[in-house]
Short mmCIF file of C-alpha atoms in Angstrom, two decimals:
data_model
loop_
_atom_site.label_atom_id
_atom_site.label_comp_id
_atom_site.label_asym_id
_atom_site.label_seq_id
_atom_site.Cartn_x
_atom_site.Cartn_y
_atom_site.Cartn_z
CA MET K 1 0.00 0.00 0.00
CA GLN K 2 1.34 3.41 -1.01
CA ILE K 3 0.88 6.09 1.62
CA ASN K 4 0.03 9.67 0.83
CA GLU K 5 2.97 11.41 2.50
CA ASP K 6 1.45 14.91 2.35
CA LYS K 7 -1.81 13.71 3.93
CA THR K 8 0.09 11.74 6.57
CA ILE K 9 2.23 14.75 7.46
CA GLN K 10 -0.91 16.86 7.78
CA ASN K 11 -2.56 14.20 9.96
CA VAL K 12 0.43 14.30 12.34
CA LYS K 13 0.42 18.11 12.45
CA ASP K 14 -3.33 18.07 13.16
CA PHE K 15 -2.79 15.55 15.95
CA TRP K 16 -0.20 17.78 17.64
CA GLN K 17 -2.29 20.91 17.17
CA ASN K 18 -5.71 19.54 18.12
CA GLU K 19 -5.44 16.32 20.12
CA TYR K 20 -2.20 16.81 22.05
CA PRO K 21 -3.33 19.93 23.99
CA LEU K 22 -6.50 18.07 25.00
CA ILE K 23 -4.46 15.06 26.12
CA LEU K 24 -2.32 17.33 28.31
CA ASN K 25 -5.38 19.03 29.79
CA MET K 26 -7.20 15.79 30.52
CA THR K 27 -4.21 13.98 32.03
CA LEU K 28 -2.91 17.02 33.94
CA VAL K 29 0.61 16.18 32.72
CA ASP K 30 2.90 19.13 32.04
CA LYS K 31 4.43 19.06 28.56
CA HIS K 32 7.90 19.02 30.14
CA ASP K 33 7.01 15.75 31.88
CA VAL K 34 5.52 13.90 28.90
CA LEU K 35 8.65 11.91 28.08
CA ASN K 36 9.33 11.22 31.75
CA GLN K 37 6.18 9.11 31.92
CA LYS K 38 7.80 5.83 30.93
CA GLN K 39 5.62 3.40 32.86
CA ASN K 40 2.25 2.37 31.52
CA LEU K 41 0.21 5.29 32.81
CA SER K 42 -3.10 3.58 32.23
CA ASP K 43 -2.37 1.01 34.95
CA GLY K 44 -4.62 1.63 37.91
CA PHE K 45 -7.29 3.53 35.96
CA SER K 46 -10.69 2.10 35.22
CA ARG K 47 -11.27 1.56 31.51
CA ASN K 48 -14.53 3.46 32.03
CA SER K 49 -12.72 6.47 33.44
CA LEU K 50 -12.82 9.62 31.33
CA GLN K 51 -9.07 10.01 31.75
CA TYR K 52 -8.27 6.45 30.66
CA GLY K 53 -8.43 7.15 26.91
CA TYR K 54 -6.30 10.25 27.22
CA ILE K 55 -3.74 8.46 29.35
CA LYS K 56 -3.59 5.68 26.75
CA GLN K 57 -2.85 8.38 24.15
CA LEU K 58 -0.01 9.70 26.30
CA ASP K 59 1.31 6.13 26.54
CA SER K 60 1.12 5.93 22.74
CA ILE K 61 3.09 9.18 22.35
CA ASN K 62 5.82 7.80 24.58
CA ARG K 63 5.98 4.47 22.76
CA ALA K 64 6.08 6.17 19.36
CA TYR K 65 8.81 8.55 20.51
CA ASP K 66 10.86 5.61 21.78
CA ARG K 67 10.51 3.91 18.37
CA LEU K 68 11.93 6.85 16.39
CA PHE K 69 15.22 5.62 15.03
CA GLU K 70 16.89 8.88 14.04
CA ALA K 71 18.15 11.38 16.62
CA LYS K 72 17.04 14.31 14.45
CA SER K 73 13.51 12.90 14.29
CA ARG K 74 13.46 12.54 18.06
CA ASP K 75 14.68 16.14 18.36
CA VAL K 76 11.89 17.41 16.09
CA ILE K 77 9.13 15.56 17.92
CA ARG K 78 10.45 16.48 21.39
CA GLU K 79 11.41 20.10 20.79
CA ILE K 80 8.77 21.25 18.31
CA TYR K 81 5.72 19.16 19.11
CA ILE K 82 5.98 17.92 22.67
CA LEU K 83 7.60 21.04 24.14
CA GLY K 84 6.20 23.54 21.63
CA ARG K 85 9.47 25.33 20.90
CA PRO K 86 9.95 27.30 17.67
CA ASP K 87 11.58 25.67 14.64
CA TYR K 88 14.36 28.25 14.36
CA ARG K 89 15.88 27.08 17.66
CA LEU K 90 16.13 23.52 16.44
CA ILE K 91 17.47 24.58 13.05
CA LYS K 92 20.24 26.44 14.86
CA LYS K 93 20.89 23.53 17.25
CA LEU K 94 21.12 21.03 14.39
CA GLY K 95 23.29 23.36 12.32
CA VAL K 96 21.34 22.77 9.12
CA SER K 97 19.85 25.09 6.52
CA ARG K 98 16.17 26.00 6.63
CA GLY K 99 15.74 24.18 3.31
CA THR K 100 17.23 20.96 4.68
CA TYR K 101 15.20 21.21 7.85
CA TYR K 102 11.82 21.95 6.24
CA GLY K 103 12.42 19.88 3.13
CA ARG K 104 13.86 16.72 4.64
CA ILE K 105 14.36 16.55 8.42
CA LYS K 106 10.96 17.72 9.66
CA PRO K 107 8.83 15.80 7.12
CA GLU K 108 10.86 12.64 7.77
CA ALA K 109 10.31 13.01 11.53
CA LEU K 110 6.56 13.43 11.05
CA LEU K 111 6.35 10.38 8.79
CA GLN K 112 8.35 8.27 11.24
CA PHE K 113 6.09 9.40 14.08
CA ALA K 114 2.97 8.55 12.05
CA ALA K 115 4.25 5.04 11.40
CA ALA K 116 5.16 4.50 15.07
CA PHE K 117 2.09 6.06 16.70
CA ASP K 118 -0.90 3.97 17.72
CA ASN K 119 -0.44 1.20 15.12
CA GLY K 120 -0.13 3.70 12.25
CA ARG K 121 -3.41 5.49 13.01
CA LEU K 122 -2.11 8.77 11.54
CA ILE K 123 -1.13 7.27 8.18
#
């Protein structure tokens, strides 16, 4: 099956813009603590609990992040999407051109995240 890369990238961006803030609000986890939540957070919560689904999503973010195989992809997801920092800071940190960052590094990170997140739900 051929994936539509542009649609997949947009799905991931939509997830971070729309679903992620809701996940943080519903789980009461600070964005700086998202990647520190390495245990299965859903343990101890009733499956009927309102928070359960959101905690499962946070678990999925952590698992997907751990599956990213390139350091630059991990940097993009952590710095830009999880922590909400501006792109220019990461471009400077990585020491790459804007063209390389926006044309290759960032799209690749979003595609890797889509493949790793929640059994490919964002593809």
